[in-house]
Coordinates of C-alpha atoms in Angstrom, one line a residue:
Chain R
X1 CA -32.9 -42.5 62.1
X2 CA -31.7 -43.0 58.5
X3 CA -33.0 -40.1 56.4
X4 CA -33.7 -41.5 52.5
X5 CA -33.7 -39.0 49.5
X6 CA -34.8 -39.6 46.2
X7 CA -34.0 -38.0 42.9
X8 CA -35.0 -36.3 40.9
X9 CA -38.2 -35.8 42.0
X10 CA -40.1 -35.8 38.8
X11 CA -38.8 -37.4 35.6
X12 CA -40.6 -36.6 32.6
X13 CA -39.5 -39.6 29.8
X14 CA -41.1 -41.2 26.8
X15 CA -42.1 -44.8 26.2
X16 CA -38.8 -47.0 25.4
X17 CA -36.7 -44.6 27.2
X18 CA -34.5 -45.6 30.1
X19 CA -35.4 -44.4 33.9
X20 CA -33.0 -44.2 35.8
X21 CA -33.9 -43.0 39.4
X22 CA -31.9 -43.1 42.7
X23 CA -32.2 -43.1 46.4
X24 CA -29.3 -42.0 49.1
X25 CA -29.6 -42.6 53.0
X26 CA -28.1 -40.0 55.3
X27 CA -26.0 -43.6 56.6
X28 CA -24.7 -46.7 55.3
X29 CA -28.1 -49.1 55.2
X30 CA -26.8 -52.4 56.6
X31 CA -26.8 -55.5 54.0
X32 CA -28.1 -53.4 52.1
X33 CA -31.5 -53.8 52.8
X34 CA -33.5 -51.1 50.6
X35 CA -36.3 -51.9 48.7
X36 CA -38.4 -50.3 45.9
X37 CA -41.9 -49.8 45.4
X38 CA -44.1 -48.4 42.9
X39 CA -47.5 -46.9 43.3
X40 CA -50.1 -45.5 40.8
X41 CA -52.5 -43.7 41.6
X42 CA -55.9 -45.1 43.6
X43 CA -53.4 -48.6 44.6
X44 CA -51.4 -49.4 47.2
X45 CA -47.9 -49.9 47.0
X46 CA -46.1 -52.8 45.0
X47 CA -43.2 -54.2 46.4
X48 CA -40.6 -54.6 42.8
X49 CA -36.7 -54.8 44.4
X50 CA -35.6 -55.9 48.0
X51 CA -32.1 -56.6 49.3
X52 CA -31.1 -53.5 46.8
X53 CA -30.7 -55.9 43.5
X54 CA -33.2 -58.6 44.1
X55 CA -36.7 -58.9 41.8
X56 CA -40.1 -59.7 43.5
X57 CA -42.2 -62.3 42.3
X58 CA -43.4 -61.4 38.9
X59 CA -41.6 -58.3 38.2
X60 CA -40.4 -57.5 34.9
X61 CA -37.0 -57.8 33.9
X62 CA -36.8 -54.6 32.4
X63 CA -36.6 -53.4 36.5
X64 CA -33.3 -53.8 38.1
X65 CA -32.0 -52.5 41.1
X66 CA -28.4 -51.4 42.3
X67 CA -26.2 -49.9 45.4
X68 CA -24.7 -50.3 48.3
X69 CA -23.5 -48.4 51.7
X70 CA -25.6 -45.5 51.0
X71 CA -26.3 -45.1 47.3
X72 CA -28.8 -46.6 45.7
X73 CA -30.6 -46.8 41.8
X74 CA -33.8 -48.2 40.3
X75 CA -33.2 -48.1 36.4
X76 CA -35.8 -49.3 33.6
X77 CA -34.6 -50.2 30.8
X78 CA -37.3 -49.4 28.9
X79 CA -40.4 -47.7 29.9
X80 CA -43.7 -49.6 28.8
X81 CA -47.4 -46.9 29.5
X82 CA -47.9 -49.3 32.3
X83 CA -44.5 -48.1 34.5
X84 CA -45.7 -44.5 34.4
X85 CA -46.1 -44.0 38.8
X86 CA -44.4 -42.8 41.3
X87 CA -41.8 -44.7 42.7
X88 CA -41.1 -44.8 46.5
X89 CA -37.3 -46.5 48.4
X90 CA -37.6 -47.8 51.5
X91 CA -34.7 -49.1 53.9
X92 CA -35.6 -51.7 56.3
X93 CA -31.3 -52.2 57.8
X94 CA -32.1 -50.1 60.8
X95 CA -33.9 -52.2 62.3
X96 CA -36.3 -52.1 64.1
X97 CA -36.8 -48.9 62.4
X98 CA -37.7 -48.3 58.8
X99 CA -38.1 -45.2 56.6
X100 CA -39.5 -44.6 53.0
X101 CA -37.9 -41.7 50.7
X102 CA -40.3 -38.9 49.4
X103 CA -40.9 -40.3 45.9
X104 CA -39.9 -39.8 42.2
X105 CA -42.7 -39.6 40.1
X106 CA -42.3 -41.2 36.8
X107 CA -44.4 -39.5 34.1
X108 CA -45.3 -39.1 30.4
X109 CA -43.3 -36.7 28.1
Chain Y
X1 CA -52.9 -66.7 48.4
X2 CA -52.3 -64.1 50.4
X3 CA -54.5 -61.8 51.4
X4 CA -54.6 -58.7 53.6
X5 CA -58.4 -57.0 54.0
X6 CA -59.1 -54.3 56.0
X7 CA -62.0 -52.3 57.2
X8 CA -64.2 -49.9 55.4
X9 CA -63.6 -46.0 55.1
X10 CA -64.4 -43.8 58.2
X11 CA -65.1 -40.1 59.2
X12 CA -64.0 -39.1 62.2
X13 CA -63.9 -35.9 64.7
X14 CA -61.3 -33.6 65.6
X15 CA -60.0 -35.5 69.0
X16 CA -61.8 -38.7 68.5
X17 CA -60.3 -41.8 68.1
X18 CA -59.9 -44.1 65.2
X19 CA -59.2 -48.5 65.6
X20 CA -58.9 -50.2 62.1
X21 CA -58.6 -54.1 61.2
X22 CA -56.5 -55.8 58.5
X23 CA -58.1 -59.7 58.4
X24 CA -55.3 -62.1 56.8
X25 CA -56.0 -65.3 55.2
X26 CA -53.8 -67.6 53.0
X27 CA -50.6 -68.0 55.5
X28 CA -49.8 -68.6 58.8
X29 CA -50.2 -66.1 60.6
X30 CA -48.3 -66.1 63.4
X31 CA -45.0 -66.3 61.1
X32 CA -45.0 -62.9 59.7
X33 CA -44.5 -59.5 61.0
X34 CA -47.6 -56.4 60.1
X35 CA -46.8 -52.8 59.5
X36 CA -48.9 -50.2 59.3
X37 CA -48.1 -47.3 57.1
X38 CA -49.9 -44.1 55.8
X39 CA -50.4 -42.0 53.5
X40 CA -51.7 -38.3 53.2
X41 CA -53.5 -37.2 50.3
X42 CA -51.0 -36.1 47.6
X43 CA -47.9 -37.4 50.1
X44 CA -45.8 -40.0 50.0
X45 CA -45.6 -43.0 52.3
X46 CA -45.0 -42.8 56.2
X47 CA -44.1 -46.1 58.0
X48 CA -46.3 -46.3 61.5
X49 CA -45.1 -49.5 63.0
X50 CA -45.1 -53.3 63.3
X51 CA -46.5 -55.7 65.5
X52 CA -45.2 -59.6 66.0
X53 CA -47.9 -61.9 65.5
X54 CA -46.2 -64.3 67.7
X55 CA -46.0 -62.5 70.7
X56 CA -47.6 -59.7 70.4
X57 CA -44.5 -57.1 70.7
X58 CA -44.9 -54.1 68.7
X59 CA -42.6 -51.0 67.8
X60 CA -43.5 -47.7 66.7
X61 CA -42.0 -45.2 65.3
X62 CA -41.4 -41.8 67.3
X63 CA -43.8 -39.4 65.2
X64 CA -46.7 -41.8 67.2
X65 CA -45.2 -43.3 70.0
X66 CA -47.8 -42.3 72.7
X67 CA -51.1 -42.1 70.0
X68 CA -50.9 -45.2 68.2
X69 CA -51.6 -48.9 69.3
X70 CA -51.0 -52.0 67.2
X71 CA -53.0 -55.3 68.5
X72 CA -53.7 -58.5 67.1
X73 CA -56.6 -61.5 67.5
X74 CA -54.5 -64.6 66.6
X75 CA -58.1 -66.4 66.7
X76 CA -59.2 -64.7 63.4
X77 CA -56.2 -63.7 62.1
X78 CA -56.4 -60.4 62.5
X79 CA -54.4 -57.0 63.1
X80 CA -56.0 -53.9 64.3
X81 CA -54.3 -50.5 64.6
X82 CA -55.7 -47.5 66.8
X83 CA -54.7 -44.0 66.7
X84 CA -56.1 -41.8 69.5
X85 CA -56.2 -38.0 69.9
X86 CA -57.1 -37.4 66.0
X87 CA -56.4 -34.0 63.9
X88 CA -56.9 -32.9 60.3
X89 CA -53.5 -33.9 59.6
X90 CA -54.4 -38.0 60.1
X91 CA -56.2 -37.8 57.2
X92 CA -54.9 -40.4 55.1
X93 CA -55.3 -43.6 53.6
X94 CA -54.1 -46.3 56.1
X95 CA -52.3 -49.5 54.7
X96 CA -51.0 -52.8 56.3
X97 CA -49.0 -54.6 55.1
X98 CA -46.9 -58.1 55.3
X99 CA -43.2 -58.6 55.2
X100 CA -41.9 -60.8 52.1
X101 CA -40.1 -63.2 54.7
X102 CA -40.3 -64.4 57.9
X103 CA -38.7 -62.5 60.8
X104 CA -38.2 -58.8 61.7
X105 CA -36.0 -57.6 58.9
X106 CA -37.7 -57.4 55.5
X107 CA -39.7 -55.8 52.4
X108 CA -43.3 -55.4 52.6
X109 CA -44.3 -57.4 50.3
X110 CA -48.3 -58.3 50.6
X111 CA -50.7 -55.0 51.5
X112 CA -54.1 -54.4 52.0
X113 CA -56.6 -52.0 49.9
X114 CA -56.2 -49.4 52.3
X115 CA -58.8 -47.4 54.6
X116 CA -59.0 -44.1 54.4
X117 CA -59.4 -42.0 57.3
X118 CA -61.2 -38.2 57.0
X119 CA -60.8 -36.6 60.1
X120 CA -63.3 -33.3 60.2
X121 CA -65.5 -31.4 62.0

């Protein structure tokens, strides 16, 4: 089973500041199928990145993902109030397997 | 559009059993896998398993092979997840959700509003 690890585990930023938040598997995730989700709190999970690089319907620009093999990143270019969550990689290359990381949350300086 | 809704909140007993639905409208339904996945107050997310629409196959991962059952009713579009043998640490909100594409491999793209799950004597 590939084991996902996210860091850091808290990153404390102000609005207009760049996140940058990353994700490694314990083994190379084939295609590079890892995705990113965000969550705030009382919703459930919205899908932003699949594929490692690719944008969901409707996501923001300013949300871009990068990687491969076993390193992975979710940067914001610039934090808006509304990106403040907790931010949650999932691969789905293990298939029929898949795992989520532990989370970074994402919070207000 | 797509929409994934599943059943209201319930309490249940040490031991008991728990069986949940996730009705889908707005797509075919029979062309997209449906995972369940958890999560525990204050945790992060734990993946469950997936069932195939089509034909019914499911998989599941270890932490609940033996406790957990994924079904469907192609009739009313409809997904259903049990979880037998129940202890305080099921207590979580319960989530399906829809892969982005068709076929096995894929992001979960489409989820429900969750059911949360209090398990308490």
């Amino acid at each position: 089973e590939i084991v996902l690890t996210q860091s850091p585990g808290t990153l404390s930023l102000s609005p207009g500041e760049r996140a940058t938040l990353s994700c490694r598997a314990s083994q190379s995730v084939s295609s590079n199928y890892l995705a990113w989700y965000q969550q705030k709190p009382g919703q459930a999970p919205r899908l932003l990145i699949y594929g490692a690089s690719n944008r969901a319907t409707g996501i923001p620009d300013r949300f871009s993902g990068s990687g491969s093999g076993t390193d992975f990143t979710l940067t914001i270019s610039r934090l808006e109030p509304e990106d403040f969550a907790v931010y949650y990689c999932q691969q789905y290359g293990d298939s029929p397997r898949f795992t989520f990381g532990p989370g970074t949350n994402v919070d207000i300086k | 559009q797509v929409q994934l809704v599943q059943s209201g909140a319930e309490v249940k007993k040490p031991g008991a059993s728990m069986k949940i639905s996730c009705k889908t409208s707005g797509y075919i339904f029979s062309d997209y896998y449906m995972h369940w996945v958890r999560q525990a107050p204050g945790q992060g997310l734990e993946w469950m398993g997936w069932i195939n629409p089509n034909s019914g196959g499911t998989h599941y991962a270890q932490k609940f092979q033996g406790r957990v059952t994924v079904t469907r009713d192609t009739s009313i579009s409809t997904v259903y997840m049990e979880l037998t043998r129940l202890n305080s640490d099921d207590t979580a909100m319960y989530y399906c959700a829809r892969l982005y594409n068709v076929g096995l491999v894929g992001a979960l793209h489409y989820w429900g509003q969750g059911t949360l799950v209090t398990v308490s004597s």
